[in-house]
PDB file of C-alpha atoms in Angstrom:
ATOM      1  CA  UNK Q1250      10.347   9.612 -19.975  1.00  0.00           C
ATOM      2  CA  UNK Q1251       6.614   9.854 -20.501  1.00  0.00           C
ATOM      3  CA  UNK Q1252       4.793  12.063 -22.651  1.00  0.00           C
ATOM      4  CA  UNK Q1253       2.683  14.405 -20.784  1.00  0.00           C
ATOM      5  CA  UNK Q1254      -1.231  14.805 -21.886  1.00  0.00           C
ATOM      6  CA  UNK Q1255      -2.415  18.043 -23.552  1.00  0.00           C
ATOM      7  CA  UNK Q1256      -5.293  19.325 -21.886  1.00  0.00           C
ATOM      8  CA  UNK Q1257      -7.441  17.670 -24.611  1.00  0.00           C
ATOM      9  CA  UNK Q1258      -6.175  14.165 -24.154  1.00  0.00           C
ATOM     10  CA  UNK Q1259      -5.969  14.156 -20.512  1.00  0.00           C
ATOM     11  CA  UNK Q1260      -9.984  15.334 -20.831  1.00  0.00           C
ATOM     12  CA  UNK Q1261     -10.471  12.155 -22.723  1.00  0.00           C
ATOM     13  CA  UNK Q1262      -8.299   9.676 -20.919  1.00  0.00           C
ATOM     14  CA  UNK Q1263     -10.294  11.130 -17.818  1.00  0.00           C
ATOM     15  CA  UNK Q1264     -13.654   9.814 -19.282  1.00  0.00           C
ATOM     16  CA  UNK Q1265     -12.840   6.365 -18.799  1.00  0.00           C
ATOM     17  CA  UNK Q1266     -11.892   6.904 -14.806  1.00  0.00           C
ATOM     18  CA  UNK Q1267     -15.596   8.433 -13.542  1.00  0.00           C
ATOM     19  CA  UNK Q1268     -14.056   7.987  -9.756  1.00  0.00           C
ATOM     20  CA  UNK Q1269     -10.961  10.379 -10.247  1.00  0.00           C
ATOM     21  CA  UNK Q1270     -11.182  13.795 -10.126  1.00  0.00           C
ATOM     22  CA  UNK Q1271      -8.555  16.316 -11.490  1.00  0.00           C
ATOM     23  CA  UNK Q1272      -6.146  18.459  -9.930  1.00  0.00           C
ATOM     24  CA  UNK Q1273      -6.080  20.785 -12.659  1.00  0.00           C
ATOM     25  CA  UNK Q1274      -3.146  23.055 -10.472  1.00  0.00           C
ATOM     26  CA  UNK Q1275      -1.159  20.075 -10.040  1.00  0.00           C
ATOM     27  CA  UNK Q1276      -2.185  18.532 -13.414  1.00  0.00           C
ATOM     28  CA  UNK Q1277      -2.503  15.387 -11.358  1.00  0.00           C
ATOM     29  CA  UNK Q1278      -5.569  12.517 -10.242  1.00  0.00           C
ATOM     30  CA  UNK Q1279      -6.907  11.900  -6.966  1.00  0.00           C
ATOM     31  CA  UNK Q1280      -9.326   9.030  -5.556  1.00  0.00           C
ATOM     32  CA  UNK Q1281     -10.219   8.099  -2.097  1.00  0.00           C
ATOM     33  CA  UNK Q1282     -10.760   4.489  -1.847  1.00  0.00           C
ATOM     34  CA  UNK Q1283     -12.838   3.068   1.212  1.00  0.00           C
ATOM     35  CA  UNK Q1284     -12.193  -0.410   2.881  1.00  0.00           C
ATOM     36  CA  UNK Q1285     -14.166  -2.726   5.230  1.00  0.00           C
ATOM     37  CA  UNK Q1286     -11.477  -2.578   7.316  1.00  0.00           C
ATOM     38  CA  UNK Q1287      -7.286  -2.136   7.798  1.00  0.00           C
ATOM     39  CA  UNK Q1288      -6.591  -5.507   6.185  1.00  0.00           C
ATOM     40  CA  UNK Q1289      -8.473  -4.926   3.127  1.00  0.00           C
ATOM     41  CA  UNK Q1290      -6.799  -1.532   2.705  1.00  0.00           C
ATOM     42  CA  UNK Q1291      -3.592  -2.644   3.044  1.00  0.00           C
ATOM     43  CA  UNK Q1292      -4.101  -5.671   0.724  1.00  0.00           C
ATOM     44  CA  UNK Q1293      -5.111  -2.800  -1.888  1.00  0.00           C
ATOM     45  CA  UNK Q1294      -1.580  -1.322  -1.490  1.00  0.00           C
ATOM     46  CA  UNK Q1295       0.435  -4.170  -1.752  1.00  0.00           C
ATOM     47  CA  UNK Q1296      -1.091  -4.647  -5.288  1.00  0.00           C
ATOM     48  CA  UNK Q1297      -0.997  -1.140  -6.206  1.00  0.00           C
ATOM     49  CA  UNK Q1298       2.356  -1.088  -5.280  1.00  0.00           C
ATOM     50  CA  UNK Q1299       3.616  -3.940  -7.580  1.00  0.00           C
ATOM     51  CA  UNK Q1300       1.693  -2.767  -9.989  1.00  0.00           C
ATOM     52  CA  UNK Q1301       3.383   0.302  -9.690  1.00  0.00           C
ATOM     53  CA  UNK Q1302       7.017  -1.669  -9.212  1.00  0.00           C
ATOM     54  CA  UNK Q1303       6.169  -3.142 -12.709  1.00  0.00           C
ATOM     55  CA  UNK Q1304       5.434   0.430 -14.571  1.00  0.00           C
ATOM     56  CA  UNK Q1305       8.378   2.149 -12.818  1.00  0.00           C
ATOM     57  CA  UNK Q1306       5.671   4.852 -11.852  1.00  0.00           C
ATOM     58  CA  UNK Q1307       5.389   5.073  -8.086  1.00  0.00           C
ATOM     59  CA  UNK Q1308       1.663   6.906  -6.465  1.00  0.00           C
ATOM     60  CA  UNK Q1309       2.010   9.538  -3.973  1.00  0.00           C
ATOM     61  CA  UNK Q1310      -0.842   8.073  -1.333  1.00  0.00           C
ATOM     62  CA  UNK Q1311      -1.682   7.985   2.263  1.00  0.00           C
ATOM     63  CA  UNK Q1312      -3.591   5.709   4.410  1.00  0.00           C
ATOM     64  CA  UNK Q1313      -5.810   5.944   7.517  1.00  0.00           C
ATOM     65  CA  UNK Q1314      -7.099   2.553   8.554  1.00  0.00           C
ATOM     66  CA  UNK Q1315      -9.734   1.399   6.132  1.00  0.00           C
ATOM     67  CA  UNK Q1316      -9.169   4.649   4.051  1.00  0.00           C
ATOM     68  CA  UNK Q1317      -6.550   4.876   1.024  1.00  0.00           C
ATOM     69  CA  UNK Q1318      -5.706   8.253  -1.219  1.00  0.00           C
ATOM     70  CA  UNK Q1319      -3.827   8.218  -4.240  1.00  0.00           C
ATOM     71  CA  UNK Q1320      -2.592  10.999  -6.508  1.00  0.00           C
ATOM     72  CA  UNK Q1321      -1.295  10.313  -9.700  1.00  0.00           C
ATOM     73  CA  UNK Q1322       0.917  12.500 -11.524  1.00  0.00           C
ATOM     74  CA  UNK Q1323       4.195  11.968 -13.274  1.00  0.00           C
ATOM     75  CA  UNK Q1324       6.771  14.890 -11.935  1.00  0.00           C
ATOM     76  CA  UNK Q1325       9.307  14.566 -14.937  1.00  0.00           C
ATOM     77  CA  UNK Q1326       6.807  15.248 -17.042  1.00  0.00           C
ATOM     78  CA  UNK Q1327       5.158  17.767 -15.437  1.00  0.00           C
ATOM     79  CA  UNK Q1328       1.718  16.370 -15.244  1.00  0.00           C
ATOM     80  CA  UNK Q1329      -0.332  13.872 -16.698  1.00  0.00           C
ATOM     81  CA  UNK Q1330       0.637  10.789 -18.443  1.00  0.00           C
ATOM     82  CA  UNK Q1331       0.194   7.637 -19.697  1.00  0.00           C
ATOM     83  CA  UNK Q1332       1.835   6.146 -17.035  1.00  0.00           C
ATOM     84  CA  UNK Q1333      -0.971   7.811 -14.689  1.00  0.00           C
ATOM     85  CA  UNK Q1334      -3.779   6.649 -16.774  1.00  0.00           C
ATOM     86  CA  UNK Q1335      -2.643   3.192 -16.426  1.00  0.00           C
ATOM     87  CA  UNK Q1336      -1.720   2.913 -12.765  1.00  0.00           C
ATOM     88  CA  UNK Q1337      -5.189   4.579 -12.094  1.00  0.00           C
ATOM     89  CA  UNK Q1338      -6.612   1.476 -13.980  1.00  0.00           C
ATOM     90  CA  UNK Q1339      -4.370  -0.969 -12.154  1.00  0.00           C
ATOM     91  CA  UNK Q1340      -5.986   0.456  -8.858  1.00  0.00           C
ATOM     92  CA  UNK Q1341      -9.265   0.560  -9.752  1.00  0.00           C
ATOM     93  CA  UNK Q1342      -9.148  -3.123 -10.683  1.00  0.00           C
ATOM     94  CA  UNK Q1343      -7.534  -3.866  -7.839  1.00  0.00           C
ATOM     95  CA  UNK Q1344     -10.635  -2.284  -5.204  1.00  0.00           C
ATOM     96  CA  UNK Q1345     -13.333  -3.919  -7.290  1.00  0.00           C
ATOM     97  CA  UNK Q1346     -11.533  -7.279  -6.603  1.00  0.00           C
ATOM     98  CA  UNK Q1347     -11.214  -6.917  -2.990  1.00  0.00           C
ATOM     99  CA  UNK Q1348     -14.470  -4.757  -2.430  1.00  0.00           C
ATOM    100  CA  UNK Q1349     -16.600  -7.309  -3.452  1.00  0.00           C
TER     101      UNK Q1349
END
């Protein structure tokens, strides 16, 4: 299991992800990512989602069309973790290579 972030750490693993806010009730991470179109979006997923195979840490997300949310949080910890940080990474990697 993953060791959840004290407030402190999350703060400063945080600094590094400018497009993901906090969910400080939740002690999760949310970001809405925008698409040209359905496609696009769903490509996004499909890499998130091995990325996420590969970790064993799975997002909770929902799409519209050319819209994707993810929230990030790891429940048997409790809150933030590692495991968030770096899945947030894997998916913001992912949009800049398809939202080019």
């Amino acid at each position: 299991m993953a060791t959840r972030y004290t407030p402190e750490q999350a703060a400063q693993q945080l600094a590094a992800l400018p497009n993901w806010t906090h969910q400080p009730q939740r002690d999760a991470i949310e970001r809405h990512f925008v698409f040209a179109d359905f496609v696009q979006a769903f490509g996004f997923m499909t890499q998130v989602a091995l990325a996420a195979e590969r970790l064993g840490h799975h997002p909770e997300w929902r799409n519209v069309y050319d819209r994707v949310d993810i929230v990030l949080t790891t429940h048997d910890a409790g809150g933030l973790t590692p495991l968030d940080i770096e899945l947030a990474g894997c998916a913001d990697a992912a949009y800049l290579a398809l939202a080019r």
